[in-house]
XYZ file of C-alpha atoms in Angstrom:
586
model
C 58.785 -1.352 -138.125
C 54.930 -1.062 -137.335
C 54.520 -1.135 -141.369
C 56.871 -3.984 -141.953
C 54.743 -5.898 -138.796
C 51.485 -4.799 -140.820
C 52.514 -5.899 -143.519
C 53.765 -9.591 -142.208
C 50.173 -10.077 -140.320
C 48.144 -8.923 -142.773
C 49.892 -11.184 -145.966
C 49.484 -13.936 -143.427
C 45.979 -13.694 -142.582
C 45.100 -13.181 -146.340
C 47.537 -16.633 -147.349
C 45.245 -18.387 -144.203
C 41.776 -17.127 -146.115
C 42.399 -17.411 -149.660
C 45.234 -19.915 -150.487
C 43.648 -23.392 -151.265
C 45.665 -24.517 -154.369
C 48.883 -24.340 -155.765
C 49.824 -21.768 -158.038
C 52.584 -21.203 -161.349
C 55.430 -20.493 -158.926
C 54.572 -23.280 -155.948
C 54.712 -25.654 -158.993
C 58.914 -26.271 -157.931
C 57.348 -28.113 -155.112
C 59.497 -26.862 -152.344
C 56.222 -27.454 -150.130
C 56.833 -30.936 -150.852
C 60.789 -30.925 -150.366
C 59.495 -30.007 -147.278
C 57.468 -32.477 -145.913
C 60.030 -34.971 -146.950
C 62.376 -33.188 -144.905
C 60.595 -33.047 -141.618
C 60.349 -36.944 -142.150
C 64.138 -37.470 -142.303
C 64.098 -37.607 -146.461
C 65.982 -35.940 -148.578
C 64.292 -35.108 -152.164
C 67.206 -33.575 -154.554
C 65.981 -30.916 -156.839
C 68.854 -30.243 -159.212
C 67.675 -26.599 -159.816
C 66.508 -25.069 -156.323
C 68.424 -25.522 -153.297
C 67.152 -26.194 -149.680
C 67.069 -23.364 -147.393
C 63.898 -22.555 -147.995
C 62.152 -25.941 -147.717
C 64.317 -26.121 -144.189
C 62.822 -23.123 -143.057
C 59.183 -24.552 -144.077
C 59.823 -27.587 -142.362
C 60.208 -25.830 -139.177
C 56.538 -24.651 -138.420
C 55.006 -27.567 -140.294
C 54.205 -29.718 -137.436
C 52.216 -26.376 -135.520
C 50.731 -25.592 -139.187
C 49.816 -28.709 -140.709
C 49.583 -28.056 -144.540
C 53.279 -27.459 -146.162
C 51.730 -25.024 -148.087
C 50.639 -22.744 -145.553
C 53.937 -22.996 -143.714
C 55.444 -22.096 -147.031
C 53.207 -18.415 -146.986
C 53.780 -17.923 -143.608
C 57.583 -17.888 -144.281
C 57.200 -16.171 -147.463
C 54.736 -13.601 -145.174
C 57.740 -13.072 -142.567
C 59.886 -12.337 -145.531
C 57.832 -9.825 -146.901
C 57.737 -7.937 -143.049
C 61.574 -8.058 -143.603
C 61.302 -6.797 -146.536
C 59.733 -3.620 -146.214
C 61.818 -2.901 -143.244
C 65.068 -3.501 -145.076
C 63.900 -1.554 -147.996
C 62.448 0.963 -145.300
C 66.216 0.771 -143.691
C 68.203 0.998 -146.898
C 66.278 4.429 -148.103
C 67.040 6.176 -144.994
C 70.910 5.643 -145.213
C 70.248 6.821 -148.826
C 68.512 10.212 -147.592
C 67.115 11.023 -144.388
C 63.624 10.924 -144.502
C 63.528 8.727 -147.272
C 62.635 5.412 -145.110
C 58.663 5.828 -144.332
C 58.210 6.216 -147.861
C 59.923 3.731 -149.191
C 58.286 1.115 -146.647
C 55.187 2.352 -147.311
C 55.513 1.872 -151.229
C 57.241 -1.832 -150.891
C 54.333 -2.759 -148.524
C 51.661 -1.212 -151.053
C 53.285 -2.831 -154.113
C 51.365 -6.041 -155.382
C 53.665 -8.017 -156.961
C 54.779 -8.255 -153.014
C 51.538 -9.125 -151.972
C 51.603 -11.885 -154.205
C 55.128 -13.358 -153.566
C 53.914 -12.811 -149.957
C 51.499 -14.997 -149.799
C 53.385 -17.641 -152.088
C 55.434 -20.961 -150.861
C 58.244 -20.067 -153.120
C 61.885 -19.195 -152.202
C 61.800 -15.888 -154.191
C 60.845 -12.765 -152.030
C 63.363 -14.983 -148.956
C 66.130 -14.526 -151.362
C 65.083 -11.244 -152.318
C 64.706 -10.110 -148.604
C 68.240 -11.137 -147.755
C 70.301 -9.576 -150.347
C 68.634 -5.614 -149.735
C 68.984 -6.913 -146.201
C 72.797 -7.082 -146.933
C 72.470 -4.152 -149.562
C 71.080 -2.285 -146.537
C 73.866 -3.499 -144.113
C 76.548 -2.393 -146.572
C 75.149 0.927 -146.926
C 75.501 2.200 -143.243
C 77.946 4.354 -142.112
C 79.333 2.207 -140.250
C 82.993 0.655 -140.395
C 83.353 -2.910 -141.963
C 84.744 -4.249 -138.767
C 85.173 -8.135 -138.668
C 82.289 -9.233 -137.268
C 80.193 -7.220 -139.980
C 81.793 -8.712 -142.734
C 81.537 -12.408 -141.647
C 78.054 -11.517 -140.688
C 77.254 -9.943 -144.500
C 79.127 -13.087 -145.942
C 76.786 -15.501 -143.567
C 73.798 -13.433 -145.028
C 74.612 -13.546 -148.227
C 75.636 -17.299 -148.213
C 72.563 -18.069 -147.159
C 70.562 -16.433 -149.771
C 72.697 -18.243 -152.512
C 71.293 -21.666 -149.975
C 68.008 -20.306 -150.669
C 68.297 -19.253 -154.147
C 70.934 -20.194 -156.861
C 70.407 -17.166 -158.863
C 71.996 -14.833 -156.222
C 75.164 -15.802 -157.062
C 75.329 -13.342 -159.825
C 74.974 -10.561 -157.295
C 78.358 -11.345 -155.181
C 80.718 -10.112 -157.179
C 79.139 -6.423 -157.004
C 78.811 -7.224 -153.228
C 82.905 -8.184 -153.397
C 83.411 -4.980 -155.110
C 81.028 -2.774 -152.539
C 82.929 -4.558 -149.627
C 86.175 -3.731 -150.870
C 85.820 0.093 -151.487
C 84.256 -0.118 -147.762
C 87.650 -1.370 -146.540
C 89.556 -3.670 -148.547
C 90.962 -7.009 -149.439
C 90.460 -7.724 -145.483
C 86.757 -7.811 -145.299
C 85.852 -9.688 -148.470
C 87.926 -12.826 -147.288
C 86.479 -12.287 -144.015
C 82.915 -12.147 -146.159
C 83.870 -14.870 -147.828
C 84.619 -17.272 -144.508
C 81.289 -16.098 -143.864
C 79.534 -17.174 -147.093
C 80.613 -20.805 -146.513
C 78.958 -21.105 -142.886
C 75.960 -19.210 -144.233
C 75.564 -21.649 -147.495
C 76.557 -25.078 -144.959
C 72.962 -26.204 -144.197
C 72.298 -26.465 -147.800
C 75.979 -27.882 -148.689
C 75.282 -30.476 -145.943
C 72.166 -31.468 -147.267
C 73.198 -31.476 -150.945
C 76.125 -33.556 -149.755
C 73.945 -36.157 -147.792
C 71.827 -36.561 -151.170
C 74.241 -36.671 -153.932
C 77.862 -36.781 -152.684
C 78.433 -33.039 -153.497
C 77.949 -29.636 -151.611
C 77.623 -27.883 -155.111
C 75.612 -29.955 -156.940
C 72.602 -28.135 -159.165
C 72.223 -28.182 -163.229
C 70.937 -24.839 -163.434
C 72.459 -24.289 -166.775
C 70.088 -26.465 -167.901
C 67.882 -23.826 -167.850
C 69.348 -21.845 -170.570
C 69.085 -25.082 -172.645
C 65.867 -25.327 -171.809
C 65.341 -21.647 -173.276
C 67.572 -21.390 -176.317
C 66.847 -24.826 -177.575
C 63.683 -26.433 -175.900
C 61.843 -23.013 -175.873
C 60.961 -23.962 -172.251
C 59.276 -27.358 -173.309
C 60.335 -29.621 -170.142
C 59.615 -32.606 -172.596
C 62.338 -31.579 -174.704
C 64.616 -31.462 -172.048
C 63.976 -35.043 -170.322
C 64.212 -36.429 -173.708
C 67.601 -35.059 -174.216
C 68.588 -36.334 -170.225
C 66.675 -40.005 -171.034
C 68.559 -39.936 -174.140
C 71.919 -38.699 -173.326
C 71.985 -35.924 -175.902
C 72.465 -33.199 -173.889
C 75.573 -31.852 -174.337
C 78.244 -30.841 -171.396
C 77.499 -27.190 -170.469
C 80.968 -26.233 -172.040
C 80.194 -27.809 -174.801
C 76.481 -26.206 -174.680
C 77.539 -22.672 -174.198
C 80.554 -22.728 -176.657
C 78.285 -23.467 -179.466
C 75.054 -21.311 -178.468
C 76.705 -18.483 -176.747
C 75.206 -15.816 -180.085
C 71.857 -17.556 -179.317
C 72.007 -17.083 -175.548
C 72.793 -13.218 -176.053
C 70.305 -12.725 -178.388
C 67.581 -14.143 -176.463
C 69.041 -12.292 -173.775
C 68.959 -9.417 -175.501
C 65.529 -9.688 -176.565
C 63.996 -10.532 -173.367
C 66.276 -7.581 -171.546
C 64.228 -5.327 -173.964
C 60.797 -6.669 -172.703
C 62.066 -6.709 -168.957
C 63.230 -2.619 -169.361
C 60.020 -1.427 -171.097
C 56.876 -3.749 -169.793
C 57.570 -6.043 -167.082
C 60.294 -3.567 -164.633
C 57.964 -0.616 -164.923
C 54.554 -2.577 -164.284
C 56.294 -4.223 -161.243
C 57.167 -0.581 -160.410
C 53.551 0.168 -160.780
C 52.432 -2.553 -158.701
C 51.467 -5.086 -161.046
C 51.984 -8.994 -162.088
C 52.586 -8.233 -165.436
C 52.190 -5.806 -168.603
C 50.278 -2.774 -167.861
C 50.617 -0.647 -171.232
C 50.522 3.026 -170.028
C 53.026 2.870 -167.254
C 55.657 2.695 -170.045
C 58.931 3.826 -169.119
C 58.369 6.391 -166.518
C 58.875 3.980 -163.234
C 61.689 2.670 -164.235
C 63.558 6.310 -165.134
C 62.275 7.295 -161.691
C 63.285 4.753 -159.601
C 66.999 5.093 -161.339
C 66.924 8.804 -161.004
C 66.104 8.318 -157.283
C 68.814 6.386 -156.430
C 71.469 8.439 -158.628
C 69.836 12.020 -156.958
C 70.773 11.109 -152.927
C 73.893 13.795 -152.640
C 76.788 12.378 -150.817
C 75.017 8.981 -151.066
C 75.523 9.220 -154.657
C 77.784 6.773 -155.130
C 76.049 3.798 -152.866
C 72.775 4.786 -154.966
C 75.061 3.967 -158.097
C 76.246 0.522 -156.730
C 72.543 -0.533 -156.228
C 72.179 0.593 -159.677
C 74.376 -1.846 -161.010
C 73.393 -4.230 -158.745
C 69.722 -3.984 -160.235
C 70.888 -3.969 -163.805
C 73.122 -7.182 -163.382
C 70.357 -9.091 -161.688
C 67.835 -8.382 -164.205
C 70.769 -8.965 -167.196
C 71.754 -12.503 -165.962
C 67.960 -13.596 -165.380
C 67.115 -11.983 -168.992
C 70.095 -14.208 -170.489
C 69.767 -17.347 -168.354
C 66.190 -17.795 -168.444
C 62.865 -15.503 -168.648
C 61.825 -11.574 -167.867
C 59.119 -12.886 -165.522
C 58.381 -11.431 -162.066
C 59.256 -13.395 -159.921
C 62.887 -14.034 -161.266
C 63.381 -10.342 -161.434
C 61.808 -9.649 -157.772
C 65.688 -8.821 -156.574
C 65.507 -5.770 -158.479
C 61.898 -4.175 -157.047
C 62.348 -3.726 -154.142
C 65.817 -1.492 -154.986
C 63.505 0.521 -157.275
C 61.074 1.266 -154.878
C 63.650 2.484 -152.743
C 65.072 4.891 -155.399
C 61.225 6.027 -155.763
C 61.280 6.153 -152.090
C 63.735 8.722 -151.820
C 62.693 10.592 -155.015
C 59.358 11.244 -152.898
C 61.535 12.529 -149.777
C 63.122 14.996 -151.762
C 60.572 18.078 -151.406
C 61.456 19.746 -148.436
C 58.133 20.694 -147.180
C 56.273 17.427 -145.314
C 52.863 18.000 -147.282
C 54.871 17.833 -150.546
C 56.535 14.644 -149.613
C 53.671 12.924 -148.282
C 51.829 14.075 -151.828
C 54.335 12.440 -153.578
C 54.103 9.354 -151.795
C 50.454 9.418 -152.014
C 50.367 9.227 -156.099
C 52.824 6.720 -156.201
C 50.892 4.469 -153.933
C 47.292 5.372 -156.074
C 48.646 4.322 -159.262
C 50.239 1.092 -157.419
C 47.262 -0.205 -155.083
C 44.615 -0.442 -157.914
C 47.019 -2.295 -159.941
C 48.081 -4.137 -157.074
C 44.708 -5.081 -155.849
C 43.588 -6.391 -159.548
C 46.585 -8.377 -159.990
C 46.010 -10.379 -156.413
C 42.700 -10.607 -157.547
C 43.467 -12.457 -160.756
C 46.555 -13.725 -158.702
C 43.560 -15.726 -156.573
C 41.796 -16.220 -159.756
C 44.773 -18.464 -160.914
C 44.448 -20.713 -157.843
C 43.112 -24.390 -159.544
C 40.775 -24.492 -156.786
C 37.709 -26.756 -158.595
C 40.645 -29.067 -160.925
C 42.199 -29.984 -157.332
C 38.584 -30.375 -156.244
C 38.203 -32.698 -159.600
C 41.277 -34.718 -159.119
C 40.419 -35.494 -155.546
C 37.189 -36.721 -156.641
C 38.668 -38.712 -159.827
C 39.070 -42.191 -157.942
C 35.583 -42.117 -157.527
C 34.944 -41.672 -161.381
C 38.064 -44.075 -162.192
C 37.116 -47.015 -159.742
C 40.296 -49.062 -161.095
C 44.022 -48.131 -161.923
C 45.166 -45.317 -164.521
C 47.654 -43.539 -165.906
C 46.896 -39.554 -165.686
C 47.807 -37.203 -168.141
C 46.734 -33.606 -166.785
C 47.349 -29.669 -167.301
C 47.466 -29.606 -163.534
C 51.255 -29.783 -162.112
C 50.086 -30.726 -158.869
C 47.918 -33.767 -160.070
C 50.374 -35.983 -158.136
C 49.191 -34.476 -154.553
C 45.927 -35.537 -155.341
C 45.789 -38.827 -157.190
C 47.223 -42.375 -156.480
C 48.563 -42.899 -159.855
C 50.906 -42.737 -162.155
C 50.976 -38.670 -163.886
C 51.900 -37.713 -166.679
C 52.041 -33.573 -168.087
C 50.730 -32.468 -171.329
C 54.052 -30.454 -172.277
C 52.424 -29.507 -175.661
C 51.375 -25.900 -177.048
C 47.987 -26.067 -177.937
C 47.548 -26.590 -181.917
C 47.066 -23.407 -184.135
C 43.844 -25.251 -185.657
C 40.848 -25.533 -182.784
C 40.006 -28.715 -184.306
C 43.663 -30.771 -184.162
C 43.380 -30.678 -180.043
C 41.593 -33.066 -179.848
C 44.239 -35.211 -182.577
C 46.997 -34.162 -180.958
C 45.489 -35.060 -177.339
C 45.078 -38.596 -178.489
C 48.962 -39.032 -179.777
C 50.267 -37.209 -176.661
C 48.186 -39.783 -174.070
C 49.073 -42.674 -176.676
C 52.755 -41.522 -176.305
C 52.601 -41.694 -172.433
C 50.119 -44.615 -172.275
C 47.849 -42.344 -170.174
C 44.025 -43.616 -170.124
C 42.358 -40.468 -168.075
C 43.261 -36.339 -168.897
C 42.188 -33.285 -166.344
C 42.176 -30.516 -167.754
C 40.658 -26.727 -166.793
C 40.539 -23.048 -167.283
C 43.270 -22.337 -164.338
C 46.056 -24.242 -164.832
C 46.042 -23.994 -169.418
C 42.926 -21.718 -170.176
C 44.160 -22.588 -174.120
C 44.002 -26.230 -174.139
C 40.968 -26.212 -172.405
C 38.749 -23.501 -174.613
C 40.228 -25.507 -177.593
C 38.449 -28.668 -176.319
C 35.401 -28.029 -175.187
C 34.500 -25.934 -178.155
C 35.465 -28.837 -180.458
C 33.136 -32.451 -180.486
C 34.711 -34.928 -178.364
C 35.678 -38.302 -180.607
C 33.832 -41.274 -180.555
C 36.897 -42.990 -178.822
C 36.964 -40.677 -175.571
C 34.410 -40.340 -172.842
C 33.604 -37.680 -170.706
C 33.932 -38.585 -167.044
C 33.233 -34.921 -166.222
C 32.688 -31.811 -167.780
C 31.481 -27.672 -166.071
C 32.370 -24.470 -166.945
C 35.730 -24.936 -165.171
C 36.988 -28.679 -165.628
C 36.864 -31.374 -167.999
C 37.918 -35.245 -167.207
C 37.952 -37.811 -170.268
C 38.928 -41.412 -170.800
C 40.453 -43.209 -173.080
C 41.506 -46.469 -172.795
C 44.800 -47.589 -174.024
C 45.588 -51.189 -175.417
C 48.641 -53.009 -173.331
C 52.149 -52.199 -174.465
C 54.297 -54.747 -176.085
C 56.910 -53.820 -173.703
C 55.503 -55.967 -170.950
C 55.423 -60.027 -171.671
C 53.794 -60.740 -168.253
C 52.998 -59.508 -164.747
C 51.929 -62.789 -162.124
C 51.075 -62.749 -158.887
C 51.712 -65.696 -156.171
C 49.300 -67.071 -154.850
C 46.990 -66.555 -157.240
C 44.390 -66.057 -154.680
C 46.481 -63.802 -151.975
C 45.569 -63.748 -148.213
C 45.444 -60.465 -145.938
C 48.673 -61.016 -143.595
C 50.433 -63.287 -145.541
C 53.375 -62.419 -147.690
C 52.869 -62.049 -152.349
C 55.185 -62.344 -154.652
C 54.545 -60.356 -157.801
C 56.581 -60.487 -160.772
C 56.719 -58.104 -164.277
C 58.566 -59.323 -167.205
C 59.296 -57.694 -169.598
C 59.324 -58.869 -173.460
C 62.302 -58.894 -176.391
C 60.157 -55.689 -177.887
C 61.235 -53.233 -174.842
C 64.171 -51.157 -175.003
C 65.509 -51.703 -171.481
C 68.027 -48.819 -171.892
C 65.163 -46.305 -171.836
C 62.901 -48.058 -168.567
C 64.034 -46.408 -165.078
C 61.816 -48.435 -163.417
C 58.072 -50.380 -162.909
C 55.282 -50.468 -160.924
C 51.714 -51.526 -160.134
C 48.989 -49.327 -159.799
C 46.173 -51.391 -156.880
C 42.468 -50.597 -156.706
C 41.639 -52.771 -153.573
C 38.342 -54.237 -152.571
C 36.833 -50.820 -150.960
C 37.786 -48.621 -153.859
C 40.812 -47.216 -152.560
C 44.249 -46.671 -154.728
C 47.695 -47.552 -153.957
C 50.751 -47.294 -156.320
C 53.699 -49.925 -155.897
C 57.039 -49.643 -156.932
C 58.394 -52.790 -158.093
C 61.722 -53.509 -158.078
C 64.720 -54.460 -160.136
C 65.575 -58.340 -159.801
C 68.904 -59.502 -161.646
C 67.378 -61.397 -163.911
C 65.854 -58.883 -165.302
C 62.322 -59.004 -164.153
C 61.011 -56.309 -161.665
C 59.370 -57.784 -158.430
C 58.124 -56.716 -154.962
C 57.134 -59.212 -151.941
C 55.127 -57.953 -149.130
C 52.723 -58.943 -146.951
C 49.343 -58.279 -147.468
C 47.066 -55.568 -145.785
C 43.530 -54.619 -146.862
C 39.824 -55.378 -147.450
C 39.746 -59.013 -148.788
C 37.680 -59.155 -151.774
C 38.438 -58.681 -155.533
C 41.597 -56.261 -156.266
C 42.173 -55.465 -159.449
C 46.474 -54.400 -160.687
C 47.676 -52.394 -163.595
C 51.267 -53.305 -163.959
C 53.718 -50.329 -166.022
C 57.044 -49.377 -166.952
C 58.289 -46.146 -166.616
C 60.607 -44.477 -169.000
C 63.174 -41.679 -168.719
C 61.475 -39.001 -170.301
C 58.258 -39.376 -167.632
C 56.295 -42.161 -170.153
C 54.495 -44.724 -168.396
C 53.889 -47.953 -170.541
C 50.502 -50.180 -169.217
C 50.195 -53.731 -169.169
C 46.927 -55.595 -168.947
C 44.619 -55.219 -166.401
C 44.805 -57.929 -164.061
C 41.782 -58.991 -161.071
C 42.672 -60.956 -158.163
C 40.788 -62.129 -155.441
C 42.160 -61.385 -151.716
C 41.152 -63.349 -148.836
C 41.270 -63.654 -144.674
């Protein structure tokens, strides 16, 4: 317990020190989820559910920043984690506990998920919680069951991918004692999973509702370009998953396949070795450990086996659903540290025990401490510090097109992201830059080493065009501009009174023309640079005559305002319309 406390404080202290911008995995935005929750909103994701955010939401008002309440949950988790992992060894083999605690709470690729406002090491800390639960002595009386079910139910709230685990829970519970407990499990599973059915059900209607198969589309046939996949939704060629998996099923398994290859040899045993991705040498030799720790534990043989095969189906379903990458195969760490755990109990003398533990942790804490460091490294610390400061380059309305996920946290605007791979030929970025920010009718890119180290070495080694200007450029960051002519799309945007007064109530009206394709706009809206400099985006809305309009009264500075009226498409586009000025009086 005094490691597992350790280990909460000190991820939490590091998170309070070091976390300033939003990283690859806080990119899902359940900070944000959470903030809107706290205010009474609801904001659907189709692909994560909402226990996490829930749990964010709770400290956010003693916190402040949704981020931060986001590491201190994921810190708490971690705590948990090493004690259930701590908890699970010992019913494996006496002795085996300290050991494995000590190498969970020493392995990097915790630190990291530690100290990271994403649902993964929550969901991971509740199923060897309930791995660790089923593996006690003890008999499954009712109350355990319902209470394993409730646990486990709440992990599949938390994270959709742990459904694949419950049918080799179902199969555990019923050697333990029958058909009995898994219905009682099962009761359970629904009260644990009711927050998030009640809060899927407020939002869309259903308690079920996510699209995660989406995500193998997204794989076999997008190759993980988001684009792809909102042009196929804005488009309505996506097929019914049925229809999806009867046709690709050989692609899905080969993919699988392939990427169950790279999970066994690189990524598993460099997790294993504490690290946040490939480390070369480590080969196989973690991974054949850890499974002949948990197969060696004597009369615990056979509940070392079951965690075997929960392991191996974890890391098979993520391999064929969607990518070998850490944190989608975190489940599966924590139950090989435990089989290296009790592989380092097994010398009976104390000195060659605590030997054993002691190599394990040198060749994991030097890994570990590099990849936090580049872990920090990846942090977008001076492009957030760029976009906040952008309004002050831009004084009037834009479109953004960025590398930077989180642009929208940062910039009144309408964003758009780049979605492309970076061209094979150095000098074509700059080419295909200009038909990618034509395509989405964005006037302004941000760019930097963090957030797409390719697209920006590419440009700043090539000569910017005569067309764009450099608004900003270090050894970090880059900001250019590039202004767009006004779509056809929009016929006219007007604005009544012409000259508006602060307090009293505008009318303003965008119509669109007979060249716009109204099947493919979800929507319009007015981007507002106001008298002092300060941005504002308005959603217009849908009239049914088919203009888009918004009446409000007005509040600001009085003084010349200046509106850039757009359409937004399906697939994330933004179309602009001409840049109008109007004057605003008391």
């Amino acid at each position: 317990m005094a490691i597992a406390i350790g280990t909460a404080l000190s991820l939490l202290l590091v998170a309070w020190t070091c976390r300033g911008a939003e990283v690859d995995a806080e990119n899902d935005r359940y900070h944000e989820v959470a903030e809107q929750l706290w205010q009474g909103r609801i904001l659907f994701d189709r692909f994560h559910p909402l226990h996490y955010p829930l749990l964010v939401a709770a400290p956010l008002p003693l916190v402040g920043d949704a981020l931060l309440a986001g590491c201190l949950v994921s810190a708490l988790a971690a705590g948990l984690l090493v004690a259930a992992s701590g908890s699970l060894a010992e019913r494996l083999r006496p002795g085996a506990g300290t050991a494995a605690a000590l190498l969970v709470a020493g392995n990097g690729v915790v630190w990291i998920h530690g100290t990271t406002a994403a649902s993964d090491l929550l969901a991971t800390t509740l199923v060897v919680t309930a791995a660790a639960w089923l593996a006690s002595p003890r008999a499954c009386s009712r109350g355990r069951a319902m209470a394993l079910g409730a646990l486990l139910g709440f992990a599949v709230g938390t994270r959709f991918a742990v459904l694949v685990t419950l049918p080799v829970f179902a199969g555990w519970l019923w050697r333990r004692g029958g058909f009995r407990p898994m219905w009682l499990a099962a009761v359970g599973a629904l009260v644990g999973y009711a927050p998030n059915g009640a809060l899927l059900f407020a939002a869309t209607g259903s308690p079920w509702r996510h699209d995660n198969w989406q995500l193998v589309y997204l794989k076999v046939v997008c190759g993980y370009d988001f684009d792809c996949l909102q042009h196929a939704l804005a488009t309505a060629t996506l097929p019914t998953a049925g229809a999806f998996f009867a046709a690709a099923w050989p692609d899905v398994l080969a993919l699988g396949a392939r990427d169950l290859g790279s999970a066994l040899t690189a990524m598993l045993p460099s997790m294993l070795g504490g690290a946040d991705g490939r480390v070369g040498y480590l080969v196989l030799w973690p991974l054949l450990l850890a499974g002949a720790g948990l197969l060696a534990v004597g009369a615990s043989r056979r509940t070392g086996a079951v965690l075997l095969v929960l392991a191996a189906v974890q890391v098979a379903a993520t391999c064929a659903a969607y990518a070998p990458k850490p944190r989608f195969l975190l489940p599966a760490l924590p139950l090989g540290l435990v089989g290296l755990g009790v592989l380092c109990a097994m010398p009976v003398r104390p000195a060659r025990r605590w030997l054993a533990v002691g190599l394990a942790l040198g060749v994991a804490v030097p890994h570990g401490v590099a990849s936090y460091r580049a872990f920090l490294g990846r942090q977008p610390v001076a492009e957030v510090g760029l976009a906040r400061r952008l309004h002050g380059l831009v004084p009037r309305p834009m479109v953004l097109l960025t590398t930077l996920p989180s642009a929208y946290r940062y910039v009144t605007a309408q964003v758009a992201g780049l979605g492309l791979v970076p061209p094979a030929d150095p000098g074509a970025a700059w080419a295909a830059l200009r038909g990618r920010m034509e395509a989405t009718g964005a006037e302004v890119f941000l760019t930097g080493r963090s957030s797409h180290a390719a697209w920006f070495a590419q440009l700043v080694a090539a000569p910017v065009p005569d067309d764009f200007t450099v608004l900003h450029r270090d050894a970090e960051t880059l900001a250019v501009e590039r202004v767009q002519p006004p779509s056809t799309w929009i016929a006219s945007f007007t604005v009544e009174p012409q000259t508006m007064q602060v307090g009293r109530p505008a009318a303003w009206t965008l119509r669109l023309s007979t060249a716009a394709d109204r099947s493919h706009i979800v929507g319009a809206g007015v981007v507002v640079v106001d008298a002092a400099g300060a941005q504002n985006l308005v959603e217009l809305q849908a009239a049914a005559d088919g203009a888009f309009v918004r009446t409000f009264p007005v509040t600001g500075p009085p003084g010349t305002w200046r509106l850039l009226p757009f359409v937004l498409l399906g697939d994330a586009r933004a179309l602009r319309g001409a840049e109008w000025a109007v004057e605003v009086v008391r």
